[in-house]
Amino acid sequence: MANNTAPGQTFAYTLRDSRYLNITNRCTLRCAFCPKFNDEWTVREYALRLVREPALEEIVAAAGDPKDYREIVFCGLGEPTLRLYTLLETATRLRPHTQRIRLNTDGLANQVYGRDVTPDMEGLIDALSVSLNAQDAETYNLHCRPKRPGAYEAMLDFVKRAREFVPEITLTAIDGLPGVDIPACEKIADRLGVGFRRRVLGVVG
Ligand code: SF4
């Protein structure tokens, strides 16, 4: 499946055998380590800066034939849940054609929408990768620079609630950021009964 390579319109891209959907560049966080805050918008060979956000039909078209991929992943250089309703509608459309839909998220959707949105994901999202990023709020705030107070606690609460509705949850943290204690992050995941994945600074995908 070819990517839509019109400048500023890479709505989907393929890494290994996963198809990634790039539906927004907006974020709830302003991570100091984020490539986009370091003027780097390219992941592998894909330029992910969007000149506009794709409409539902464009996202579904860009996904290609989901059967060609092991999974569909909402990701991109932005927070997909900032377009929650488009995301859910896309997942509804793709659901019959794919075995696995994963969402990479900062886990702040409940804080953004002012309600628990995790039940909306039941039956649509098979796996969540949630950016834990740090073992405590202080370290998290230092690296992620959230726009709203209470983000760290809100993210942990999101994970607790999502356990009821999403079968597979993995917390991630980036090894190599000053002050980030990877074993302590892993313990938090253990305590919550979810998975953990250590990411490496500068390696995306
Ligand atoms: S959440 Fe992801 S895309 Fe958004 S600022 Fe942080 S690293 Fe960048």
Short mmCIF file of C-alpha atoms and ligand atoms in Angstrom, two decimals:
data_model
loop_
_atom_site.label_atom_id
_atom_site.label_comp_id
_atom_site.label_asym_id
_atom_site.label_seq_id
_atom_site.Cartn_x
_atom_site.Cartn_y
_atom_site.Cartn_z
CA MET A 1 0.00 0.00 0.00
CA ALA A 2 1.48 3.30 -1.05
CA ASN A 3 1.48 6.19 1.39
CA ASN A 4 -0.32 9.38 0.58
CA THR A 5 2.79 11.40 -0.04
CA ALA A 6 1.25 14.77 -0.92
CA PRO A 7 3.20 17.31 1.15
CA GLY A 8 1.71 17.66 4.61
CA GLN A 9 -0.75 14.85 4.03
CA THR A 10 0.90 11.70 5.31
CA PHE A 11 -2.25 10.42 6.97
CA ALA A 12 -0.90 6.87 7.31
CA TYR A 13 2.43 5.10 7.17
CA THR A 14 3.79 1.61 7.58
CA LEU A 15 6.43 0.48 10.07
CA ARG A 16 7.26 -3.19 9.96
CA ASP A 17 3.87 -4.89 9.57
CA SER A 18 1.79 -2.24 11.32
CA ARG A 19 -0.21 0.52 9.65
CA TYR A 20 -0.01 3.79 11.60
CA LEU A 21 -2.66 6.48 11.34
CA ASN A 22 -1.53 10.09 11.74
CA ILE A 23 -4.75 11.96 12.49
CA THR A 24 -3.57 15.06 14.33
CA ASN A 25 -0.43 16.97 15.24
CA ARG A 26 -2.08 18.55 18.27
CA CYS A 27 -1.01 17.46 21.74
CA THR A 28 -2.02 17.82 25.37
CA LEU A 29 1.62 17.63 26.36
CA ARG A 30 4.65 19.59 25.21
CA CYS A 31 7.31 16.95 25.74
CA ALA A 32 10.79 18.42 25.76
CA PHE A 33 12.10 15.27 24.08
CA CYS A 34 9.43 15.27 21.34
CA PRO A 35 10.91 15.36 17.85
CA LYS A 36 8.39 18.01 16.81
CA PHE A 37 9.60 20.43 19.47
CA ASN A 38 13.07 19.91 18.14
CA ASP A 39 12.04 20.74 14.58
CA GLU A 40 12.14 17.13 13.51
CA TRP A 41 8.88 15.94 11.96
CA THR A 42 10.17 12.87 10.19
CA VAL A 43 9.76 9.32 11.47
CA ARG A 44 11.92 7.00 9.43
CA GLU A 45 11.24 8.25 5.89
CA TYR A 46 7.80 9.67 6.71
CA ALA A 47 7.22 13.41 7.07
CA LEU A 48 4.41 13.60 9.62
CA ARG A 49 3.75 17.32 9.81
CA LEU A 50 0.18 17.85 8.67
CA VAL A 51 -1.01 20.93 6.82
CA ARG A 52 -4.52 19.96 7.92
CA GLU A 53 -6.20 17.16 9.85
CA PRO A 54 -7.67 14.41 7.67
CA ALA A 55 -11.42 13.83 7.54
CA LEU A 56 -12.87 10.46 8.54
CA GLU A 57 -13.14 9.21 4.95
CA GLU A 58 -9.54 10.21 4.26
CA ILE A 59 -8.31 8.31 7.32
CA VAL A 60 -10.25 5.19 6.38
CA ALA A 61 -8.90 5.40 2.82
CA ALA A 62 -5.34 5.96 4.04
CA ALA A 63 -5.57 2.89 6.28
CA GLY A 64 -5.64 0.82 3.09
CA ASP A 65 -6.72 -2.79 3.42
CA PRO A 66 -6.33 -3.59 7.13
CA LYS A 67 -5.97 -7.27 6.28
CA ASP A 68 -2.54 -6.46 4.84
CA TYR A 69 -1.28 -5.52 8.31
CA ARG A 70 -0.87 -7.19 11.67
CA GLU A 71 -2.42 -4.17 13.37
CA ILE A 72 -3.76 -0.68 12.88
CA VAL A 73 -2.21 1.89 15.20
CA PHE A 74 -3.47 5.37 16.03
CA CYS A 75 -0.25 7.23 16.58
CA GLY A 76 1.46 10.02 14.67
CA LEU A 77 3.17 13.07 16.01
CA GLY A 78 0.19 14.17 18.01
CA GLU A 79 -2.33 12.89 20.53
CA PRO A 80 -4.99 10.87 18.68
CA THR A 81 -7.61 11.21 21.43
CA LEU A 82 -7.81 14.93 20.79
CA ARG A 83 -9.92 13.67 17.87
CA LEU A 84 -11.66 11.04 19.97
CA TYR A 85 -14.93 10.86 18.07
CA THR A 86 -13.23 10.64 14.67
CA LEU A 87 -10.89 8.03 16.14
CA LEU A 88 -13.79 5.93 17.46
CA GLU A 89 -15.68 6.21 14.19
CA THR A 90 -12.59 5.16 12.25
CA ALA A 91 -12.11 2.18 14.57
CA THR A 92 -15.77 1.24 14.10
CA ARG A 93 -15.31 1.28 10.33
CA LEU A 94 -12.07 -0.73 10.40
CA ARG A 95 -13.15 -3.16 13.13
CA PRO A 96 -14.68 -5.81 10.87
CA HIS A 97 -11.53 -5.91 8.70
CA THR A 98 -8.72 -6.11 11.23
CA GLN A 99 -7.79 -8.35 14.12
CA ARG A 100 -6.07 -5.67 16.16
CA ILE A 101 -6.45 -1.93 16.73
CA ARG A 102 -3.96 -0.21 19.02
CA LEU A 103 -3.99 3.32 20.37
CA ASN A 104 -0.83 5.13 21.41
CA THR A 105 -1.91 7.78 23.87
CA ASP A 106 -0.81 10.12 26.61
CA GLY A 107 -3.73 8.83 28.70
CA LEU A 108 -5.15 12.31 29.27
CA ALA A 109 -8.44 11.93 27.39
CA ASN A 110 -10.55 11.79 30.55
CA GLN A 111 -9.01 15.04 31.72
CA VAL A 112 -9.55 16.68 28.32
CA TYR A 113 -13.19 15.58 27.93
CA GLY A 114 -14.14 15.93 31.59
CA ARG A 115 -15.61 12.42 31.71
CA ASP A 116 -14.52 8.81 31.67
CA VAL A 117 -14.15 7.98 27.98
CA THR A 118 -12.68 4.51 28.51
CA PRO A 119 -16.05 2.69 28.15
CA ASP A 120 -16.26 4.18 24.61
CA MET A 121 -13.25 2.05 23.69
CA GLU A 122 -14.82 -1.28 24.56
CA GLY A 123 -14.88 -3.62 21.57
CA LEU A 124 -13.07 -1.08 19.38
CA ILE A 125 -9.60 -0.72 20.86
CA ASP A 126 -7.72 -3.96 21.53
CA ALA A 127 -4.56 -2.47 22.96
CA LEU A 128 -3.43 0.76 24.57
CA SER A 129 0.15 2.00 24.77
CA VAL A 130 0.11 4.72 27.40
CA SER A 131 3.02 7.11 27.92
CA LEU A 132 3.80 6.82 31.62
CA ASN A 133 7.12 8.52 30.97
CA ALA A 134 8.14 8.91 34.62
CA GLN A 135 7.87 7.35 38.06
CA ASP A 136 6.45 10.48 39.68
CA ALA A 137 4.62 13.69 38.85
CA GLU A 138 7.63 15.91 39.35
CA THR A 139 9.79 14.07 36.80
CA TYR A 140 6.81 13.77 34.45
CA ASN A 141 6.12 17.51 34.57
CA LEU A 142 9.76 18.26 33.91
CA HIS A 143 9.89 16.21 30.71
CA CYS A 144 6.28 16.31 29.46
CA ARG A 145 5.33 19.88 30.39
CA PRO A 146 1.54 19.22 30.53
CA LYS A 147 -0.76 22.11 29.70
CA ARG A 148 -3.11 21.26 32.59
CA PRO A 149 -2.30 20.60 36.26
CA GLY A 150 -2.86 17.10 37.62
CA ALA A 151 -1.94 15.40 34.35
CA TYR A 152 0.19 12.64 35.87
CA GLU A 153 -2.54 11.58 38.30
CA ALA A 154 -5.16 11.84 35.53
CA MET A 155 -3.09 9.56 33.30
CA LEU A 156 -2.77 6.91 36.05
CA ASP A 157 -6.50 7.09 36.73
CA PHE A 158 -7.19 6.67 33.00
CA VAL A 159 -5.11 3.49 33.00
CA LYS A 160 -6.96 2.10 36.04
CA ARG A 161 -10.32 2.71 34.42
CA ALA A 162 -9.30 1.46 30.97
CA ARG A 163 -8.40 -1.97 32.39
CA GLU A 164 -12.09 -2.83 32.41
CA PHE A 165 -12.61 -2.06 28.74
CA VAL A 166 -9.36 -2.60 26.85
CA PRO A 167 -7.88 -6.12 26.96
CA GLU A 168 -4.22 -5.18 26.62
CA ILE A 169 -2.54 -2.16 28.20
CA THR A 170 1.16 -1.36 28.13
CA LEU A 171 2.81 1.56 29.89
CA THR A 172 5.92 2.98 28.27
CA ALA A 173 8.83 5.08 29.48
CA ILE A 174 11.92 6.30 27.71
CA ASP A 175 15.25 5.11 28.95
CA GLY A 176 17.88 7.85 28.81
CA LEU A 177 15.89 10.85 30.05
CA PRO A 178 17.46 12.49 33.11
CA GLY A 179 15.82 11.36 36.36
CA VAL A 180 13.59 8.71 34.76
CA ASP A 181 13.85 5.53 36.81
CA ILE A 182 12.92 2.67 34.49
CA PRO A 183 12.68 -0.06 37.18
CA ALA A 184 10.40 2.24 39.24
CA CYS A 185 8.22 2.81 36.16
CA GLU A 186 8.02 -0.93 35.62
CA LYS A 187 6.90 -1.38 39.24
CA ILE A 188 4.03 1.05 38.68
CA ALA A 189 2.90 -1.04 35.70
CA ASP A 190 3.15 -4.19 37.84
CA ARG A 191 1.09 -2.61 40.59
CA LEU A 192 -1.59 -1.67 38.07
CA GLY A 193 -1.52 -5.16 36.57
CA VAL A 194 -0.60 -3.94 33.08
CA GLY A 195 2.40 -4.44 30.82
CA PHE A 196 5.49 -2.30 30.53
CA ARG A 197 7.79 -1.46 27.65
CA ARG A 198 11.05 0.44 27.91
CA ARG A 199 11.63 2.71 24.95
CA VAL A 200 14.98 4.05 23.89
CA LEU A 201 15.56 7.78 23.49
CA GLY A 202 15.57 8.76 19.82
CA VAL A 203 14.08 5.50 18.54
CA VAL A 204 10.50 5.80 17.25
CA GLY A 205 8.13 3.01 16.23
S1 SF4 B 1 2.75 13.38 23.49
FE1 SF4 B 1 4.07 12.57 21.83
S2 SF4 B 1 3.67 13.90 20.08
FE2 SF4 B 1 2.86 14.96 21.89
S3 SF4 B 1 4.47 16.33 22.59
FE3 SF4 B 1 4.73 14.40 23.71
S4 SF4 B 1 6.13 13.11 22.48
FE4 SF4 B 1 5.38 14.80 21.18
#
